[in-house]
JSON list of C-alpha atoms in Angstrom, two decimals:
[
{"chain": "A", "resi": 1, "resn": "UNK", "atom": "CA", "xyz": [-0.16, -0.11, 0.19]},
{"chain": "A", "resi": 2, "resn": "UNK", "atom": "CA", "xyz": [1.03, 3.43, -1.04]},
{"chain": "A", "resi": 3, "resn": "UNK", "atom": "CA", "xyz": [0.64, 7.06, 0.35]},
{"chain": "A", "resi": 4, "resn": "UNK", "atom": "CA", "xyz": [-2.63, 8.39, -1.77]},
{"chain": "A", "resi": 5, "resn": "UNK", "atom": "CA", "xyz": [-2.75, 12.07, -2.99]},
{"chain": "A", "resi": 6, "resn": "UNK", "atom": "CA", "xyz": [-5.24, 14.39, -3.84]},
{"chain": "A", "resi": 7, "resn": "UNK", "atom": "CA", "xyz": [-3.81, 16.71, -7.33]},
{"chain": "A", "resi": 8, "resn": "UNK", "atom": "CA", "xyz": [-4.88, 19.79, -8.43]},
{"chain": "A", "resi": 9, "resn": "UNK", "atom": "CA", "xyz": [-3.61, 19.54, -12.62]},
{"chain": "A", "resi": 10, "resn": "UNK", "atom": "CA", "xyz": [-3.51, 22.99, -14.80]},
{"chain": "A", "resi": 11, "resn": "UNK", "atom": "CA", "xyz": [-3.22, 22.25, -17.69]},
{"chain": "A", "resi": 12, "resn": "UNK", "atom": "CA", "xyz": [-2.01, 24.41, -20.50]},
{"chain": "A", "resi": 13, "resn": "UNK", "atom": "CA", "xyz": [1.34, 26.62, -18.56]},
{"chain": "A", "resi": 14, "resn": "UNK", "atom": "CA", "xyz": [4.55, 27.82, -19.63]},
{"chain": "A", "resi": 15, "resn": "UNK", "atom": "CA", "xyz": [6.51, 25.06, -17.97]},
{"chain": "A", "resi": 16, "resn": "UNK", "atom": "CA", "xyz": [6.08, 22.13, -15.75]},
{"chain": "A", "resi": 17, "resn": "UNK", "atom": "CA", "xyz": [5.66, 22.75, -11.94]},
{"chain": "A", "resi": 18, "resn": "UNK", "atom": "CA", "xyz": [5.06, 20.69, -8.81]},
{"chain": "A", "resi": 19, "resn": "UNK", "atom": "CA", "xyz": [3.97, 23.08, -5.49]},
{"chain": "A", "resi": 20, "resn": "UNK", "atom": "CA", "xyz": [1.42, 24.90, -3.62]},
{"chain": "A", "resi": 21, "resn": "UNK", "atom": "CA", "xyz": [-2.13, 24.24, -2.87]},
{"chain": "A", "resi": 22, "resn": "UNK", "atom": "CA", "xyz": [-5.53, 24.07, -3.46]},
{"chain": "A", "resi": 23, "resn": "UNK", "atom": "CA", "xyz": [-7.43, 22.92, -0.99]},
{"chain": "A", "resi": 24, "resn": "UNK", "atom": "CA", "xyz": [-5.95, 19.88, 0.21]},
{"chain": "A", "resi": 25, "resn": "UNK", "atom": "CA", "xyz": [-4.71, 19.62, -2.83]},
{"chain": "A", "resi": 26, "resn": "UNK", "atom": "CA", "xyz": [-1.09, 19.30, -4.48]},
{"chain": "A", "resi": 27, "resn": "UNK", "atom": "CA", "xyz": [-1.08, 21.72, -7.38]},
{"chain": "A", "resi": 28, "resn": "UNK", "atom": "CA", "xyz": [0.44, 20.61, -10.66]},
{"chain": "A", "resi": 29, "resn": "UNK", "atom": "CA", "xyz": [1.12, 22.69, -13.11]},
{"chain": "A", "resi": 30, "resn": "UNK", "atom": "CA", "xyz": [1.96, 20.83, -16.89]},
{"chain": "A", "resi": 31, "resn": "UNK", "atom": "CA", "xyz": [2.71, 22.27, -20.45]},
{"chain": "A", "resi": 32, "resn": "UNK", "atom": "CA", "xyz": [0.58, 19.80, -21.93]},
{"chain": "A", "resi": 33, "resn": "UNK", "atom": "CA", "xyz": [-3.00, 20.80, -22.67]},
{"chain": "A", "resi": 34, "resn": "UNK", "atom": "CA", "xyz": [-5.35, 18.68, -21.79]},
{"chain": "A", "resi": 35, "resn": "UNK", "atom": "CA", "xyz": [-6.37, 16.55, -24.94]},
{"chain": "A", "resi": 36, "resn": "UNK", "atom": "CA", "xyz": [-6.23, 12.67, -25.21]},
{"chain": "A", "resi": 37, "resn": "UNK", "atom": "CA", "xyz": [-4.80, 12.50, -21.41]},
{"chain": "A", "resi": 38, "resn": "UNK", "atom": "CA", "xyz": [-1.82, 14.30, -22.14]},
{"chain": "A", "resi": 39, "resn": "UNK", "atom": "CA", "xyz": [-1.96, 16.31, -18.94]},
{"chain": "A", "resi": 40, "resn": "UNK", "atom": "CA", "xyz": [-2.95, 13.54, -17.20]},
{"chain": "A", "resi": 41, "resn": "UNK", "atom": "CA", "xyz": [-0.08, 11.76, -18.00]},
{"chain": "A", "resi": 42, "resn": "UNK", "atom": "CA", "xyz": [2.83, 14.77, -18.00]},
{"chain": "A", "resi": 43, "resn": "UNK", "atom": "CA", "xyz": [0.90, 15.80, -14.20]},
{"chain": "A", "resi": 44, "resn": "UNK", "atom": "CA", "xyz": [1.87, 11.93, -13.20]},
{"chain": "A", "resi": 45, "resn": "UNK", "atom": "CA", "xyz": [5.50, 12.37, -14.73]},
{"chain": "A", "resi": 46, "resn": "UNK", "atom": "CA", "xyz": [5.76, 15.10, -13.16]},
{"chain": "A", "resi": 47, "resn": "UNK", "atom": "CA", "xyz": [5.02, 14.04, -9.75]},
{"chain": "A", "resi": 48, "resn": "UNK", "atom": "CA", "xyz": [7.08, 10.86, -10.00]},
{"chain": "A", "resi": 49, "resn": "UNK", "atom": "CA", "xyz": [10.33, 13.25, -11.06]},
{"chain": "A", "resi": 50, "resn": "UNK", "atom": "CA", "xyz": [9.27, 15.96, -8.09]},
{"chain": "A", "resi": 51, "resn": "UNK", "atom": "CA", "xyz": [9.24, 13.20, -5.85]},
{"chain": "A", "resi": 52, "resn": "UNK", "atom": "CA", "xyz": [12.14, 11.40, -6.69]},
{"chain": "A", "resi": 53, "resn": "UNK", "atom": "CA", "xyz": [10.40, 7.86, -7.64]},
{"chain": "A", "resi": 54, "resn": "UNK", "atom": "CA", "xyz": [9.90, 6.10, -11.28]},
{"chain": "A", "resi": 55, "resn": "UNK", "atom": "CA", "xyz": [6.59, 6.94, -13.25]},
{"chain": "A", "resi": 56, "resn": "UNK", "atom": "CA", "xyz": [5.59, 3.20, -12.91]},
{"chain": "A", "resi": 57, "resn": "UNK", "atom": "CA", "xyz": [5.24, 3.93, -8.90]},
{"chain": "A", "resi": 58, "resn": "UNK", "atom": "CA", "xyz": [2.43, 6.74, -9.62]},
{"chain": "A", "resi": 59, "resn": "UNK", "atom": "CA", "xyz": [-0.58, 5.13, -10.45]},
{"chain": "A", "resi": 60, "resn": "UNK", "atom": "CA", "xyz": [-3.83, 6.91, -11.35]},
{"chain": "A", "resi": 61, "resn": "UNK", "atom": "CA", "xyz": [-6.50, 6.37, -8.81]},
{"chain": "A", "resi": 62, "resn": "UNK", "atom": "CA", "xyz": [-9.41, 9.01, -10.18]},
{"chain": "A", "resi": 63, "resn": "UNK", "atom": "CA", "xyz": [-10.09, 11.44, -11.94]},
{"chain": "A", "resi": 64, "resn": "UNK", "atom": "CA", "xyz": [-8.88, 10.24, -15.39]},
{"chain": "A", "resi": 65, "resn": "UNK", "atom": "CA", "xyz": [-11.28, 13.31, -17.12]},
{"chain": "A", "resi": 66, "resn": "UNK", "atom": "CA", "xyz": [-11.05, 16.09, -14.01]},
{"chain": "A", "resi": 67, "resn": "UNK", "atom": "CA", "xyz": [-8.35, 18.16, -13.29]},
{"chain": "A", "resi": 68, "resn": "UNK", "atom": "CA", "xyz": [-8.82, 16.70, -9.79]},
{"chain": "A", "resi": 69, "resn": "UNK", "atom": "CA", "xyz": [-7.23, 13.61, -9.29]},
{"chain": "A", "resi": 70, "resn": "UNK", "atom": "CA", "xyz": [-6.24, 11.13, -6.72]},
{"chain": "A", "resi": 71, "resn": "UNK", "atom": "CA", "xyz": [-2.88, 9.32, -7.08]},
{"chain": "A", "resi": 72, "resn": "UNK", "atom": "CA", "xyz": [-1.05, 6.62, -5.15]},
{"chain": "A", "resi": 73, "resn": "UNK", "atom": "CA", "xyz": [2.33, 6.78, -4.88]},
{"chain": "A", "resi": 74, "resn": "UNK", "atom": "CA", "xyz": [4.29, 3.16, -3.85]},
{"chain": "A", "resi": 75, "resn": "UNK", "atom": "CA", "xyz": [7.64, 4.19, -2.25]},
{"chain": "A", "resi": 76, "resn": "UNK", "atom": "CA", "xyz": [8.41, 4.84, 1.45]},
{"chain": "A", "resi": 77, "resn": "UNK", "atom": "CA", "xyz": [5.38, 6.56, 3.22]},
{"chain": "A", "resi": 78, "resn": "UNK", "atom": "CA", "xyz": [7.09, 8.42, 6.14]},
{"chain": "A", "resi": 79, "resn": "UNK", "atom": "CA", "xyz": [9.76, 9.85, 2.75]},
{"chain": "A", "resi": 80, "resn": "UNK", "atom": "CA", "xyz": [7.26, 10.59, 0.85]},
{"chain": "A", "resi": 81, "resn": "UNK", "atom": "CA", "xyz": [4.54, 12.84, 3.11]},
{"chain": "A", "resi": 82, "resn": "UNK", "atom": "CA", "xyz": [7.51, 14.62, 4.44]},
{"chain": "A", "resi": 83, "resn": "UNK", "atom": "CA", "xyz": [7.80, 15.51, 0.30]},
{"chain": "A", "resi": 84, "resn": "UNK", "atom": "CA", "xyz": [4.60, 16.29, -0.40]},
{"chain": "A", "resi": 85, "resn": "UNK", "atom": "CA", "xyz": [4.16, 18.55, 2.76]},
{"chain": "A", "resi": 86, "resn": "UNK", "atom": "CA", "xyz": [7.20, 20.57, 1.36]},
{"chain": "A", "resi": 87, "resn": "UNK", "atom": "CA", "xyz": [5.87, 20.77, -1.95]},
{"chain": "A", "resi": 88, "resn": "UNK", "atom": "CA", "xyz": [2.56, 21.93, -0.59]},
{"chain": "A", "resi": 89, "resn": "UNK", "atom": "CA", "xyz": [4.20, 24.32, 1.66]},
{"chain": "A", "resi": 90, "resn": "UNK", "atom": "CA", "xyz": [3.40, 23.53, 4.50]}
]
């Protein structure tokens, strides 16, 4: 069992960036447009990169067509939780 995290995807940005909070969700800005799942895939890659895990360790749990998504990260729970709190600005 991994860590489940709510993310808010903001597609079509000038660059990809992970950080900040939208309520309890971690903000993930991506350059990709919200067409054909491109923004979702870019967001999953961005989260993996920001947390230092492989892309395959980040799984979409819900929100395939929504900006609000839940992902599960298979990694050390304590370490990922600390990193996510830092990224949120907590």
